[in-house]
Amino acid sequence: MSTLEASGKVALSYRPVRFPERQTLVEHRADGTLILRSARALPRIEQRSFADFVPLWAAQRGNTAAFCERDKNGAWRSLSWSELWRQVRTVAAALLDMGLNAQRPLMLLSGNSIEQAVVLLAAEYAGIPAAPVSPTYALMSKDFARLKAICQMVPPGAVFVQSVGPYARALAALDLQDAPVIAVEGAQDGQHAWEAFTRRPLDEASLSAIERAHASIRDDNSARVLFTSGSTGLPKAVRLTYGNLGAVAAYYSDGFAWLLDAQPVFLDWLPWHHGLGGVLHLGRAIQFGATHYIDDGRPAPGMIERTVRNLRDVSPTIFTSVPSAWNVLATELERDQQLADSLFANASFFGYGGASMPVEVWKRIQNVAEKTIGERITFCTGLASTETSGMGTYCSWPTDMPGNIGTPAIGSEVKLLPLEGGDGRYEIRLRGPNVFGGYIGQPELTAAAFDEEGFFCFGDAVRLADPADPSRGMIFAGRTVEDFKLANGSWVRTGALRLGLLDCCAPLLSDAVICGHDRDYLAALAWPNVAACQRIAPELASLDAAALVTHPLVVAELSRRLAQQKAGGATLVIERLMLMAEPPSLDANEIADKGYVNQAITRARRAHLIDALYQAEPASHIACNGRAPRHANN
């Protein structure tokens, strides 16, 4: 057991982490604005993007696995580093032969897979922009409106799918203008089979064409186009350049150099069509020559079990997921020692992103860590977005509770603007070489995304962990766009209330939506943590979510928890709570692929449930903190 004091922040019994010391410079402006930046400059590295690291590891770790994933029978299949490099060049040559270039990008409709890793890296190496799209746009939509909008913004030169069958309707609905389709499975007449792509011979002419294309890449060329959705649900096309990817690689070369000491092992489900999964995590695996296991699980009922199974097989060097997944994993770790032994065996640290982690979940995992390995595990997190290439601020030191998003990554600058209310909150903005240049085809949104000094506006709020010392990090304080007012004019800080509710009711809830805009009091819609609710009483052990959300024993326990809020000194409390069996809808944009619940869209989509929460006499399946005022809005 060791005691680590990192950057002077805390002194706790944690497994050591090896990040370099950071010094944060602080500029104080007369209007109260703060500018934070790292004292260290971003280093210069030889590689232009992550694909440049593939030949290096093919030479040094040729026979070791680069990527692994489950096959149809549940066994792990793998691709070695030497075979990865061969396929990257072979596919790059094929893409160039198809006429793909900076003006004719490659669009990817399916999710993470070994083949998608190959084609992403092949396009990146050859200077062809790759545009991975959320599979839900093609699989779960009835009218494909968002997918059609994406194709209009970024007309593809070719389209990649893992299997034709599930994507046949989407492909038929799109006006692809004769763009060829590349399919790993089920290629039909006129489509290109993956096997033929990867088995074609590489002659000198092809190799020369690849290297010419690679040598012509410039920092301001498009490398990736990622799509994000705002509160309206309409897609925005984020153009990331080779300069953006190179900035992330340079950041990694400084802060994560210790990963070069031994081949890292990663297990990850985060989608590659987002910045965290597709730039940071995929890029990290390539840059450090890892063995990267593609997790076929998700933080959703019926899917998280796959992550648990995979974690019994794989002991990752670093493991990161969203808080909703950690919530379920905490329960599994408490009752499955084999899982705990595997997860904690080689982990340098854990991470979370996409939302704030409830304190209760963090404490439960630390309790398991202490029992399993005799020390705690550092949870690292930060604040970033697709527009910032998944990189922005980062907290790399142990903290005594979650929520600290750290300080600016080297090369980045943070602007903090004081918010009204006198509660110490700041709006946070970011500037740096990792930040995108604008949305494709949407100049008005681009203009709104940046301030007059070129800082990107997240729409998020933070507090200083120590107002006297900004170098001690920032605490995430919610989305400013999600805050609202009660009928009496009181501001409701949705982010803090959500976390407080999850902590108060832990571990019974997996997530919650705070309600009360222009109402007399606060209420909430929430989803159950089914495994935790089943343990309230023996008779609940076999019930599913639909039965649990209305069961009197579950409602009574939640009512008891709500009554504890005032005892804890809270000034604003949740008066009523309704559990929902229907999970948040990806297709309706209620939840992002990373697990973050969009509060505003969920409230709008489930307005009828909110009306039920505010009836004068609540239904029996609504948990109540006493009796809400009878004059409440109906």
Phi, psi and omega in degrees: 000142181227153176253127184244131170245104186257119177057022178071015186279308180213166174228095182229165180278092181238150169299133186298141169246159192239027178289147179292156176297145179238142171240128181254127176270140184235127175251125179259125177259159186298330182274008180093354178291142176245142172243122180247136176210155178286144177287344181261139179278157176292126182289159174267134177234162184287324187285139181272331180204180184292328181299334180294343181275345185298311180298328177300311182284334174298324179284324186266329184229040190308318186270355180274157184286132173267314180227144176224145173205161179288139172270186184295339180265002178091357178275154179281129170249154187219164175229125182284165178296321179292320178290326176301313181296321178297314182291324178301313180292320180297313180291323177301316179298319180294319179296319178295321178296333178281357178087013178287142181199194183300333180266347180234084186283168176262127177255139181240123184262337185263176187268191185304135176196166176301316182294324178293323176300317180298311186289327175297314181289325177296314179297316180298318181293327184267002178080022180258121178298137177249135183237084176285135185244146176304125179302335181297332179296332182260338187257331190242008181259148177270323183251355179056032185298315182291322179294321178295321179296322179296316181293332176287322179288320183230080180300123185280147172274338175199160181232134179250135171224149178289317181218134184293318187311301183296337185255008185299317180297317181295315180299321180290331183281343185268145174269089187275358177051045178067016174295128183292153177253130177253125185229135176285320181231140172075025179301134181256177180305133180087352177257162184258122180279137182301321182302319179292324178300313189274352182252358180291145181290147177256104178266178183297324180296318179294315179298320179295320179296319179298313183291327176294316179297318181295318182291338183275355183293137176240160185302327183270005174288149178287129177253321185215144170240116179249151185244131179234158180240138175271195182295339178279344182085357179280138184290144172240134183265115182262116180268114175258133183263172173296329175296322176296312180296321179296326177295321177294316179298321178294320176299316178297320183298335179270305187279334186244022183301334180296343177290347179283348183293330180206157181294119180286161175234128179236146169232125190208138176249346188305133190291144182279358174268009173239162184296318183296310181282317189272340177251299185294306188283315177295317179298320179298318179298318180289314186297327184252017173060041186282169159260113188253113177270126178276113182282124179271009177269172178211159176281065182212151179304136181085348180245326183297335177299329178292320176299318179299315178300316182293323180290340173288332180272327191241130176254096188285153175289321176222138176229125181232139174207183180271157183304325180297327176289318178299327178300313179288320180297327178301316178296316180294320180295326181292334184246000184229095183292328177298318177297314180298316180301318182290315184293320184274349189304308188239008186289122173286319175196167175251166178217159173215154181200172179091334179192173179279149180266129176298142182301320183298321178296315179301316181295320182295319180291321177295325177298318178294320179300315181297321179288329186272315186237000176078012178203166179273166178244133177290134171257117179259146176203177179198191176232126180200182179204173175303321182294340179254022179061026180077005186235139179195273173249162181203137174252111186250014181240157178295142176231158184275003171195160181284170175115342180282119181265006171081210184234170182300137173296154180303138183092345182251152175237142178246135172250130178244118180252125182301136178262155178294155176118343177066023182255015175078014180270149177233146165280137183252137177227160187224144175221141178168173182291348177274351184274137184294167181266345179154166178278139181290126174070012181225069184299328181292323177289324176299314180299322181286340185280342184240147174270185186292344179258007178085015176275135177283134183263111181289324192085020181246159178242150178221164168236155174284134177300323175224104183304336180275349184212088181301341180289351178275006172102176181236147178256125178298131185235026172099170177275124180297328181286348180264348179290151179211176180246144170284173181299332180276003178092358180287133177285139177248118177271095190303317184299313181293320180295319179301312179296320178298320179294315180298322178293316182298322184261004184302141000260028191284339183248143174266329175192168185209157175237126182273133183237157177145007181302120181060022175257175183274341181206171184267145174219179182208146165258143184211159175252142183280148163275098192303314182299321180289319179295325179296337182270001178298321180207151182304323183290351179266352191301330184256004185277147178270181184300319183299323179280325183292323188293342179245003184290134182303325181292322178291315180298318180296318180294320178292323176298319178297319179294318180299324180294340181281347183300312182293326177297332178277001176091011181291141178271320173252127184231159176275121183273326182221153182214134176240128174277148180235136177275329180288120181292162176299139187270123173293318184294327178274003178070020176290331183221141177278164179301332181278355176103000180279126181275125177280106186299313185295316182292321179296319178298319181292317183291329184248036182300327180295328177287324177295320176301321179295326178298330187256016173293150183303318177248109184291147176295163186293340182269007178259122177286138185230140173267078188076207181247123181291159181304136182289342180273013181296158178300135178253000000 
